[in-house]
mmCIF file of C-alpha atoms in Angstrom:
data_model
loop_
_atom_site.group_PDB
_atom_site.id
_atom_site.type_symbol
_atom_site.label_atom_id
_atom_site.label_comp_id
_atom_site.label_asym_id
_atom_site.label_seq_id
_atom_site.Cartn_x
_atom_site.Cartn_y
_atom_site.Cartn_z
ATOM 1 C CA UNK Y 19 -0.722 -133.422 -108.126
ATOM 2 C CA UNK Y 20 -3.910 -133.199 -110.148
ATOM 3 C CA UNK Y 21 -3.738 -132.027 -113.757
ATOM 4 C CA UNK Y 22 -5.530 -128.755 -113.001
ATOM 5 C CA UNK Y 23 -3.129 -127.966 -110.143
ATOM 6 C CA UNK Y 24 -0.145 -128.782 -112.346
ATOM 7 C CA UNK Y 25 -1.280 -126.468 -115.138
ATOM 8 C CA UNK Y 26 -2.094 -123.659 -112.720
ATOM 9 C CA UNK Y 27 1.344 -123.971 -111.111
ATOM 10 C CA UNK Y 28 2.985 -123.900 -114.545
ATOM 11 C CA UNK Y 29 0.879 -120.835 -115.374
ATOM 12 C CA UNK Y 30 2.006 -119.067 -112.204
ATOM 13 C CA UNK Y 31 5.658 -119.807 -112.937
ATOM 14 C CA UNK Y 32 5.321 -118.452 -116.471
ATOM 15 C CA UNK Y 33 3.516 -115.333 -115.281
ATOM 16 C CA UNK Y 34 6.090 -114.588 -112.571
ATOM 17 C CA UNK Y 35 8.873 -115.073 -115.119
ATOM 18 C CA UNK Y 36 7.099 -112.604 -117.395
ATOM 19 C CA UNK Y 37 7.043 -110.029 -114.591
ATOM 20 C CA UNK Y 38 10.779 -110.551 -114.074
ATOM 21 C CA UNK Y 39 11.443 -110.119 -117.799
ATOM 22 C CA UNK Y 40 9.628 -106.764 -117.699
ATOM 23 C CA UNK Y 41 11.776 -105.661 -114.763
ATOM 24 C CA UNK Y 42 14.874 -106.774 -116.625
ATOM 25 C CA UNK Y 43 13.992 -104.375 -119.459
ATOM 26 C CA UNK Y 44 12.924 -101.484 -117.226
ATOM 27 C CA UNK Y 45 16.320 -100.050 -116.334
ATOM 28 C CA UNK Y 46 16.200 -96.259 -116.744
ATOM 29 C CA UNK Y 47 18.985 -94.746 -114.627
ATOM 30 C CA UNK Y 48 21.002 -93.533 -117.612
ATOM 31 C CA UNK Y 49 17.899 -92.189 -119.358
ATOM 32 C CA UNK Y 50 17.110 -89.941 -116.390
ATOM 33 C CA UNK Y 51 20.594 -89.177 -115.068
ATOM 34 C CA UNK Y 52 22.965 -89.589 -118.017
ATOM 35 C CA UNK Y 53 26.146 -91.662 -117.936
ATOM 36 C CA UNK Y 54 26.755 -92.993 -114.418
ATOM 37 C CA UNK Y 55 29.317 -95.102 -112.618
ATOM 38 C CA UNK Y 56 28.286 -98.682 -111.920
ATOM 39 C CA UNK Y 57 28.692 -97.942 -108.214
ATOM 40 C CA UNK Y 58 25.865 -95.371 -108.292
ATOM 41 C CA UNK Y 59 23.034 -96.699 -106.046
ATOM 42 C CA UNK Y 60 20.402 -96.588 -108.807
ATOM 43 C CA UNK Y 61 22.712 -98.302 -111.305
ATOM 44 C CA UNK Y 62 23.680 -100.904 -108.710
ATOM 45 C CA UNK Y 63 20.014 -101.624 -107.983
ATOM 46 C CA UNK Y 64 18.831 -101.769 -111.609
ATOM 47 C CA UNK Y 65 21.833 -103.469 -113.211
ATOM 48 C CA UNK Y 66 23.330 -105.340 -110.273
ATOM 49 C CA UNK Y 67 21.035 -106.455 -107.481
ATOM 50 C CA UNK Y 68 17.769 -106.954 -109.380
ATOM 51 C CA UNK Y 69 19.298 -108.706 -112.421
ATOM 52 C CA UNK Y 70 21.101 -111.161 -110.128
ATOM 53 C CA UNK Y 71 17.695 -112.170 -108.755
ATOM 54 C CA UNK Y 72 15.506 -112.044 -111.858
ATOM 55 C CA UNK Y 73 17.949 -113.498 -114.402
ATOM 56 C CA UNK Y 74 16.474 -116.917 -113.622
ATOM 57 C CA UNK Y 75 13.357 -115.979 -115.615
ATOM 58 C CA UNK Y 76 14.469 -117.015 -119.132
ATOM 59 C CA UNK Y 77 16.065 -120.293 -117.960
ATOM 60 C CA UNK Y 78 12.780 -121.010 -116.203
ATOM 61 C CA UNK Y 79 10.870 -120.364 -119.442
ATOM 62 C CA UNK Y 80 13.151 -122.818 -121.265
ATOM 63 C CA UNK Y 81 12.711 -125.443 -118.556
ATOM 64 C CA UNK Y 82 8.944 -125.110 -118.461
ATOM 65 C CA UNK Y 83 8.789 -125.350 -122.263
ATOM 66 C CA UNK Y 84 11.079 -128.364 -122.365
ATOM 67 C CA UNK Y 85 9.160 -130.163 -119.651
ATOM 68 C CA UNK Y 86 5.834 -129.584 -121.358
ATOM 69 C CA UNK Y 87 7.125 -130.752 -124.751
ATOM 70 C CA UNK Y 88 8.588 -134.017 -123.452
ATOM 71 C CA UNK Y 89 5.891 -134.712 -120.862
ATOM 72 C CA UNK Y 90 4.394 -138.042 -121.933
ATOM 73 C CA UNK Y 91 6.262 -137.755 -125.246
ATOM 74 C CA UNK Y 92 6.578 -140.556 -127.795
ATOM 75 C CA UNK Y 93 7.519 -140.335 -131.452
ATOM 76 C CA UNK Y 94 3.877 -140.976 -132.319
ATOM 77 C CA UNK Y 95 2.995 -137.656 -130.693
ATOM 78 C CA UNK Y 96 5.616 -135.668 -132.586
ATOM 79 C CA UNK Y 97 3.308 -134.596 -135.433
ATOM 80 C CA UNK Y 98 0.708 -133.243 -133.026
ATOM 81 C CA UNK Y 99 3.339 -131.468 -130.919
ATOM 82 C CA UNK Y 100 4.857 -129.804 -133.968
ATOM 83 C CA UNK Y 101 1.464 -128.852 -135.377
ATOM 84 C CA UNK Y 102 0.440 -127.129 -132.143
ATOM 85 C CA UNK Y 103 3.705 -125.238 -131.930
ATOM 86 C CA UNK Y 104 3.407 -123.980 -135.478
ATOM 87 C CA UNK Y 105 0.230 -122.279 -134.274
ATOM 88 C CA UNK Y 106 1.412 -121.220 -130.821
ATOM 89 C CA UNK Y 107 5.064 -120.415 -131.535
ATOM 90 C CA UNK Y 108 6.228 -120.229 -135.171
ATOM 91 C CA UNK Y 109 3.427 -118.163 -136.745
ATOM 92 C CA UNK Y 110 3.250 -115.690 -133.810
ATOM 93 C CA UNK Y 111 7.050 -115.378 -133.870
ATOM 94 C CA UNK Y 112 7.129 -114.461 -137.573
ATOM 95 C CA UNK Y 113 4.111 -112.156 -137.233
ATOM 96 C CA UNK Y 114 5.483 -110.183 -134.296
ATOM 97 C CA UNK Y 115 8.879 -109.759 -135.955
ATOM 98 C CA UNK Y 116 7.207 -108.390 -139.070
ATOM 99 C CA UNK Y 117 5.022 -106.029 -137.021
ATOM 100 C CA UNK Y 118 8.041 -104.679 -135.149
ATOM 101 C CA UNK Y 119 9.836 -104.069 -138.448
ATOM 102 C CA UNK Y 120 6.834 -102.209 -139.906
ATOM 103 C CA UNK Y 121 6.340 -100.351 -136.634
ATOM 104 C CA UNK Y 122 9.912 -99.085 -136.571
ATOM 105 C CA UNK Y 123 9.629 -98.062 -140.224
ATOM 106 C CA UNK Y 124 6.497 -96.057 -139.447
ATOM 107 C CA UNK Y 125 7.859 -94.541 -136.216
ATOM 108 C CA UNK Y 126 10.946 -93.311 -138.041
ATOM 109 C CA UNK Y 127 8.704 -91.056 -140.119
ATOM 110 C CA UNK Y 128 7.301 -89.303 -137.028
ATOM 111 C CA UNK Y 129 9.637 -86.787 -135.407
ATOM 112 C CA UNK Y 130 8.837 -87.299 -131.702
ATOM 113 C CA UNK Y 131 8.696 -91.105 -132.070
ATOM 114 C CA UNK Y 132 11.948 -91.279 -134.006
ATOM 115 C CA UNK Y 133 13.909 -90.150 -130.956
ATOM 116 C CA UNK Y 134 12.141 -92.668 -128.735
ATOM 117 C CA UNK Y 135 12.665 -95.738 -130.950
ATOM 118 C CA UNK Y 136 16.292 -94.666 -131.552
ATOM 119 C CA UNK Y 137 16.792 -96.777 -134.704
ATOM 120 C CA UNK Y 138 17.828 -94.226 -137.345
ATOM 121 C CA UNK Y 139 18.926 -96.620 -140.104
ATOM 122 C CA UNK Y 140 16.233 -99.098 -141.119
ATOM 123 C CA UNK Y 141 16.550 -100.357 -144.655
ATOM 124 C CA UNK Y 142 13.651 -101.395 -146.827
ATOM 125 C CA UNK Y 143 14.537 -104.416 -148.941
ATOM 126 C CA UNK Y 144 13.782 -108.105 -149.225
ATOM 127 C CA UNK Y 145 17.007 -108.936 -147.378
ATOM 128 C CA UNK Y 146 16.100 -106.538 -144.575
ATOM 129 C CA UNK Y 147 12.615 -108.027 -144.272
ATOM 130 C CA UNK Y 148 13.995 -111.565 -144.105
ATOM 131 C CA UNK Y 149 16.540 -110.523 -141.478
ATOM 132 C CA UNK Y 150 13.755 -108.885 -139.494
ATOM 133 C CA UNK Y 151 11.133 -111.631 -139.757
ATOM 134 C CA UNK Y 152 13.304 -114.735 -139.522
ATOM 135 C CA UNK Y 153 16.195 -113.473 -137.398
ATOM 136 C CA UNK Y 154 14.358 -111.004 -135.099
ATOM 137 C CA UNK Y 155 16.576 -108.071 -136.136
ATOM 138 C CA UNK Y 156 14.208 -105.409 -134.783
ATOM 139 C CA UNK Y 157 12.733 -107.486 -131.986
ATOM 140 C CA UNK Y 158 15.820 -108.662 -130.046
ATOM 141 C CA UNK Y 159 13.682 -109.963 -127.176
ATOM 142 C CA UNK Y 160 12.657 -112.802 -129.477
ATOM 143 C CA UNK Y 161 16.101 -114.408 -129.354
ATOM 144 C CA UNK Y 162 14.417 -116.626 -126.770
ATOM 145 C CA UNK Y 163 11.646 -117.637 -129.197
ATOM 146 C CA UNK Y 164 14.211 -118.258 -131.939
ATOM 147 C CA UNK Y 165 16.102 -120.639 -129.666
ATOM 148 C CA UNK Y 166 12.861 -122.322 -128.661
ATOM 149 C CA UNK Y 167 11.911 -122.908 -132.304
ATOM 150 C CA UNK Y 168 15.310 -124.507 -132.980
ATOM 151 C CA UNK Y 169 14.908 -126.760 -129.941
ATOM 152 C CA UNK Y 170 11.416 -127.830 -130.981
ATOM 153 C CA UNK Y 171 12.677 -128.682 -134.467
ATOM 154 C CA UNK Y 172 15.562 -130.725 -133.025
ATOM 155 C CA UNK Y 173 13.449 -132.322 -130.273
ATOM 156 C CA UNK Y 174 12.991 -135.734 -131.979
ATOM 157 C CA UNK Y 175 16.768 -136.036 -132.448
ATOM 158 C CA UNK Y 176 17.374 -135.174 -128.809
ATOM 159 C CA UNK Y 177 14.632 -137.572 -127.736
ATOM 160 C CA UNK Y 178 16.487 -140.533 -129.236
ATOM 161 C CA UNK Y 179 19.288 -139.777 -126.767
ATOM 162 C CA UNK Y 180 17.218 -138.623 -123.800
ATOM 163 C CA UNK Y 181 14.930 -141.661 -123.730
ATOM 164 C CA UNK Y 182 17.760 -143.730 -122.242
ATOM 165 C CA UNK Y 183 18.906 -142.545 -118.819
ATOM 166 C CA UNK Y 184 22.650 -142.959 -119.287
ATOM 167 C CA UNK Y 185 22.829 -141.537 -122.780
ATOM 168 C CA UNK Y 186 20.594 -138.674 -121.658
ATOM 169 C CA UNK Y 187 22.890 -137.876 -118.732
ATOM 170 C CA UNK Y 188 25.903 -138.007 -121.039
ATOM 171 C CA UNK Y 189 24.218 -135.542 -123.414
ATOM 172 C CA UNK Y 190 23.515 -133.127 -120.553
ATOM 173 C CA UNK Y 191 27.118 -133.377 -119.351
ATOM 174 C CA UNK Y 192 28.378 -132.672 -122.871
ATOM 175 C CA UNK Y 193 26.116 -129.621 -123.137
ATOM 176 C CA UNK Y 194 27.369 -128.299 -119.808
ATOM 177 C CA UNK Y 195 30.964 -128.798 -120.948
ATOM 178 C CA UNK Y 196 30.050 -127.057 -124.201
ATOM 179 C CA UNK Y 197 28.799 -124.057 -122.235
ATOM 180 C CA UNK Y 198 32.306 -123.755 -120.776
ATOM 181 C CA UNK Y 199 34.197 -124.134 -124.055
ATOM 182 C CA UNK Y 200 31.674 -122.368 -126.338
ATOM 183 C CA UNK Y 201 29.692 -119.946 -124.126
ATOM 184 C CA UNK Y 202 28.373 -117.954 -127.098
ATOM 185 C CA UNK Y 203 27.562 -120.810 -129.469
ATOM 186 C CA UNK Y 204 25.486 -120.080 -132.574
ATOM 187 C CA UNK Y 205 22.955 -120.638 -133.963
ATOM 188 C CA UNK Y 206 21.894 -122.832 -131.019
ATOM 189 C CA UNK Y 207 22.837 -121.562 -127.577
ATOM 190 C CA UNK Y 208 24.140 -124.507 -125.564
ATOM 191 C CA UNK Y 209 22.926 -123.091 -122.258
ATOM 192 C CA UNK Y 210 19.384 -122.780 -123.670
ATOM 193 C CA UNK Y 211 19.628 -126.368 -124.932
ATOM 194 C CA UNK Y 212 20.811 -127.503 -121.491
ATOM 195 C CA UNK Y 213 17.848 -125.899 -119.705
ATOM 196 C CA UNK Y 214 15.346 -127.232 -122.226
ATOM 197 C CA UNK Y 215 16.725 -130.767 -122.345
ATOM 198 C CA UNK Y 216 17.373 -131.063 -118.621
ATOM 199 C CA UNK Y 217 13.682 -130.390 -118.041
ATOM 200 C CA UNK Y 218 12.846 -132.773 -120.881
ATOM 201 C CA UNK Y 219 14.952 -135.456 -119.201
ATOM 202 C CA UNK Y 220 13.034 -134.897 -115.960
ATOM 203 C CA UNK Y 221 9.724 -135.208 -117.840
ATOM 204 C CA UNK Y 222 10.772 -138.495 -119.430
ATOM 205 C CA UNK Y 223 12.318 -140.130 -116.358
ATOM 206 C CA UNK Y 224 11.008 -138.300 -113.305
ATOM 207 C CA UNK Y 225 7.457 -137.109 -113.980
ATOM 208 C CA UNK Y 226 6.047 -138.750 -110.839
ATOM 209 C CA UNK Y 227 8.683 -137.092 -108.671
ATOM 210 C CA UNK Y 228 8.253 -133.687 -110.313
ATOM 211 C CA UNK Y 229 4.465 -133.734 -110.046
ATOM 212 C CA UNK Y 230 4.135 -135.459 -106.660
ATOM 213 C CA UNK Y 231 1.906 -133.997 -103.962
ATOM 214 C CA UNK Y 232 3.620 -131.301 -101.932
ATOM 215 C CA UNK Y 233 5.032 -132.221 -98.524
ATOM 216 C CA UNK Y 234 7.162 -130.413 -95.969
ATOM 217 C CA UNK Y 235 10.034 -132.676 -97.005
ATOM 218 C CA UNK Y 236 9.720 -131.463 -100.616
ATOM 219 C CA UNK Y 237 9.661 -127.886 -99.407
ATOM 220 C CA UNK Y 238 12.789 -128.452 -97.301
ATOM 221 C CA UNK Y 239 14.551 -130.061 -100.279
ATOM 222 C CA UNK Y 240 13.600 -127.041 -102.359
ATOM 223 C CA UNK Y 241 15.324 -124.756 -99.843
ATOM 224 C CA UNK Y 242 18.416 -126.972 -99.966
ATOM 225 C CA UNK Y 243 18.502 -126.689 -103.772
ATOM 226 C CA UNK Y 244 18.167 -122.907 -103.586
ATOM 227 C CA UNK Y 245 20.926 -122.510 -101.008
ATOM 228 C CA UNK Y 246 23.219 -124.914 -102.887
ATOM 229 C CA UNK Y 247 22.534 -123.081 -106.136
ATOM 230 C CA UNK Y 248 23.356 -119.699 -104.593
ATOM 231 C CA UNK Y 249 26.644 -121.100 -103.281
ATOM 232 C CA UNK Y 250 27.534 -122.446 -106.737
ATOM 233 C CA UNK Y 251 26.685 -119.120 -108.373
ATOM 234 C CA UNK Y 252 29.547 -117.491 -106.465
ATOM 235 C CA UNK Y 253 31.953 -119.278 -108.783
ATOM 236 C CA UNK Y 254 30.421 -117.310 -111.625
ATOM 237 C CA UNK Y 255 30.471 -113.927 -109.913
ATOM 238 C CA UNK Y 256 34.008 -114.383 -108.517
ATOM 239 C CA UNK Y 257 35.688 -116.345 -111.323
ATOM 240 C CA UNK Y 258 33.366 -115.876 -114.352
ATOM 241 C CA UNK Y 259 32.890 -119.676 -114.443
ATOM 242 C CA UNK Y 260 29.874 -119.834 -116.772
ATOM 243 C CA UNK Y 261 28.716 -123.423 -116.025
ATOM 244 C CA UNK Y 262 28.244 -122.322 -112.403
ATOM 245 C CA UNK Y 263 25.558 -119.786 -113.293
ATOM 246 C CA UNK Y 264 23.852 -122.345 -115.540
ATOM 247 C CA UNK Y 265 23.747 -124.853 -112.666
ATOM 248 C CA UNK Y 266 22.475 -122.130 -110.341
ATOM 249 C CA UNK Y 267 19.573 -121.388 -112.684
ATOM 250 C CA UNK Y 268 18.622 -125.068 -112.855
ATOM 251 C CA UNK Y 269 18.862 -125.539 -109.091
ATOM 252 C CA UNK Y 270 16.921 -122.320 -108.455
ATOM 253 C CA UNK Y 271 14.028 -123.374 -110.713
ATOM 254 C CA UNK Y 272 14.006 -126.871 -109.205
ATOM 255 C CA UNK Y 273 14.164 -125.434 -105.706
ATOM 256 C CA UNK Y 274 11.279 -123.046 -106.285
ATOM 257 C CA UNK Y 275 9.188 -125.798 -107.898
ATOM 258 C CA UNK Y 276 9.689 -128.064 -104.870
ATOM 259 C CA UNK Y 277 9.282 -125.261 -102.350
ATOM 260 C CA UNK Y 278 5.981 -123.875 -103.626
ATOM 261 C CA UNK Y 279 2.789 -125.777 -102.890
ATOM 262 C CA UNK Y 280 0.229 -125.725 -105.714
ATOM 263 C CA UNK Y 281 -2.485 -125.223 -103.063
ATOM 264 C CA UNK Y 282 -0.986 -121.791 -102.358
ATOM 265 C CA UNK Y 283 -1.726 -120.779 -105.943
ATOM 266 C CA UNK Y 284 -5.496 -121.198 -106.036
ATOM 267 C CA UNK Y 285 -6.078 -117.642 -107.213
ATOM 268 C CA UNK Y 286 -5.824 -117.421 -110.979
ATOM 269 C CA UNK Y 287 -6.909 -114.687 -113.348
ATOM 270 C CA UNK Y 288 -7.172 -115.620 -117.057
ATOM 271 C CA UNK Y 289 -5.141 -112.588 -118.168
ATOM 272 C CA UNK Y 290 -2.197 -114.057 -116.239
ATOM 273 C CA UNK Y 291 -2.041 -116.730 -118.927
ATOM 274 C CA UNK Y 292 -1.378 -114.241 -121.714
ATOM 275 C CA UNK Y 293 2.372 -114.419 -121.147
ATOM 276 C CA UNK Y 294 3.247 -114.721 -124.855
ATOM 277 C CA UNK Y 295 1.434 -111.480 -125.686
ATOM 278 C CA UNK Y 296 2.887 -109.686 -122.663
ATOM 279 C CA UNK Y 297 6.398 -110.917 -123.481
ATOM 280 C CA UNK Y 298 6.073 -109.851 -127.119
ATOM 281 C CA UNK Y 299 4.443 -106.456 -126.517
ATOM 282 C CA UNK Y 300 5.701 -105.186 -123.166
ATOM 283 C CA UNK Y 301 8.876 -103.502 -124.458
ATOM 284 C CA UNK Y 302 6.814 -100.882 -126.314
ATOM 285 C CA UNK Y 303 5.028 -99.379 -123.264
ATOM 286 C CA UNK Y 304 8.135 -99.833 -121.107
ATOM 287 C CA UNK Y 305 10.370 -97.960 -123.529
ATOM 288 C CA UNK Y 306 7.790 -95.292 -124.334
ATOM 289 C CA UNK Y 307 7.047 -94.478 -120.683
ATOM 290 C CA UNK Y 308 10.690 -94.446 -119.606
ATOM 291 C CA UNK Y 309 11.840 -92.221 -122.473
ATOM 292 C CA UNK Y 310 8.875 -89.857 -122.255
ATOM 293 C CA UNK Y 311 9.137 -89.403 -118.493
ATOM 294 C CA UNK Y 312 12.917 -88.992 -118.759
ATOM 295 C CA UNK Y 313 12.301 -85.964 -121.010
ATOM 296 C CA UNK Y 314 9.830 -84.469 -118.545
ATOM 297 C CA UNK Y 315 11.698 -85.327 -115.305
ATOM 298 C CA UNK Y 316 15.316 -85.185 -116.426
ATOM 299 C CA UNK Y 317 17.702 -85.653 -113.507
ATOM 300 C CA UNK Y 318 15.040 -86.983 -111.100
ATOM 301 C CA UNK Y 319 16.317 -90.028 -109.224
ATOM 302 C CA UNK Y 320 13.007 -90.363 -107.395
ATOM 303 C CA UNK Y 321 10.990 -90.598 -110.615
ATOM 304 C CA UNK Y 322 13.481 -93.053 -112.127
ATOM 305 C CA UNK Y 323 13.244 -95.320 -109.083
ATOM 306 C CA UNK Y 324 9.460 -95.036 -108.895
ATOM 307 C CA UNK Y 325 8.994 -95.943 -112.560
ATOM 308 C CA UNK Y 326 11.392 -98.845 -112.269
ATOM 309 C CA UNK Y 327 9.536 -100.321 -109.305
ATOM 310 C CA UNK Y 328 6.033 -99.980 -110.767
ATOM 311 C CA UNK Y 329 6.895 -100.770 -114.380
ATOM 312 C CA UNK Y 330 5.594 -104.394 -114.370
ATOM 313 C CA UNK Y 331 2.191 -103.188 -113.153
ATOM 314 C CA UNK Y 332 2.046 -100.455 -115.782
ATOM 315 C CA UNK Y 333 3.274 -102.661 -118.633
ATOM 316 C CA UNK Y 334 0.903 -105.530 -117.833
ATOM 317 C CA UNK Y 335 -2.011 -103.097 -117.532
ATOM 318 C CA UNK Y 336 -1.237 -101.619 -120.965
ATOM 319 C CA UNK Y 337 -0.860 -105.116 -122.438
ATOM 320 C CA UNK Y 338 -4.215 -106.208 -121.004
ATOM 321 C CA UNK Y 339 -5.977 -103.080 -122.288
ATOM 322 C CA UNK Y 340 -4.452 -103.650 -125.720
ATOM 323 C CA UNK Y 341 -5.520 -107.284 -125.594
ATOM 324 C CA UNK Y 342 -9.081 -106.228 -124.852
ATOM 325 C CA UNK Y 343 -9.093 -104.143 -128.019
ATOM 326 C CA UNK Y 344 -8.033 -107.217 -129.974
ATOM 327 C CA UNK Y 345 -10.606 -109.650 -128.547
ATOM 328 C CA UNK Y 346 -13.303 -108.689 -131.114
ATOM 329 C CA UNK Y 347 -10.876 -110.084 -133.722
ATOM 330 C CA UNK Y 348 -10.354 -113.663 -132.483
ATOM 331 C CA UNK Y 349 -8.048 -114.805 -135.288
ATOM 332 C CA UNK Y 350 -5.796 -111.773 -134.911
ATOM 333 C CA UNK Y 351 -5.721 -112.198 -131.152
ATOM 334 C CA UNK Y 352 -4.960 -115.916 -131.468
ATOM 335 C CA UNK Y 353 -1.908 -115.221 -133.639
ATOM 336 C CA UNK Y 354 -0.576 -112.390 -131.478
ATOM 337 C CA UNK Y 355 -1.135 -114.248 -128.203
ATOM 338 C CA UNK Y 356 0.410 -117.563 -129.162
ATOM 339 C CA UNK Y 357 -2.824 -119.408 -129.813
ATOM 340 C CA UNK Y 358 -4.935 -118.085 -126.936
ATOM 341 C CA UNK Y 359 -8.690 -117.715 -127.327
ATOM 342 C CA UNK Y 360 -10.375 -114.319 -127.205
ATOM 343 C CA UNK Y 361 -11.885 -112.985 -123.983
ATOM 344 C CA UNK Y 362 -11.209 -114.146 -120.472
ATOM 345 C CA UNK Y 363 -12.372 -117.716 -120.862
ATOM 346 C CA UNK Y 364 -9.291 -119.849 -120.579
ATOM 347 C CA UNK Y 365 -7.867 -121.700 -117.636
ATOM 348 C CA UNK Y 366 -4.107 -122.234 -117.263
#
């Protein structure tokens, strides 16, 4: 696979994951219809069927990030890798968290916005600011970015283990066992570490296989991985066996990567690469539209379903329009978009 095809395929995966994240945050059944039983068709669709399909999005983000960090990695490249991620990850992470904190403070002073944001008690102190900026207190979606920052910081330590095949496999097995015994580990989530480092292991020891030219055999193997992963996931849904869902996510991402031919993804629009900005900003238009329409169309199942289905289109459109307003300020846009350049100039 040529470098341009590889980057475009990565871009497509990240964009599709971003769409799934938006859907994951678009549930509105209770906003429109009040408290419902889980068996209600709209609840079952929004919090049962769709999440089971789209929950692979964040694991995919971790795997893509891990693969890109360790792709061609040596310790000599560590300084450059860290420097780039300060610009594309750390500074945007801190900036967005601060903006969300200030935004909630401001919205709480406006009557009709106060009900929408639904955060009545927001303190104003140095401790509160630190909690907000460093630990994403008012931007919970950034738990993913927080985990990613920890993994990037620890990457050279992990590399010393991953660079050898057997020690790398042992580390991955230990992480998977840790997911079983400590499913809610803090501050580093072991499942996030498993996704990130599994992909890193593949980058270090299987880059040629991962990036090989697509064939029908690769596509067939991808289907096998998907089917096998779905079968394994049943252990999670029937027995709450957490490692099973982790393995399903890995097999699903691997299966989709093998199944999809980069030649099928020739169409690429530059705004599709603004996944960091969309991820960081999308919750605002999603929440605002859902809550506003729920006030106007209270009790309407049809409107709730319609909004849920079209929400990714609406949210991405709002994000792109907002981005366009920021393009005349390249430095601001670069920080808020994770290091992207202004205007529609970039390729994936």
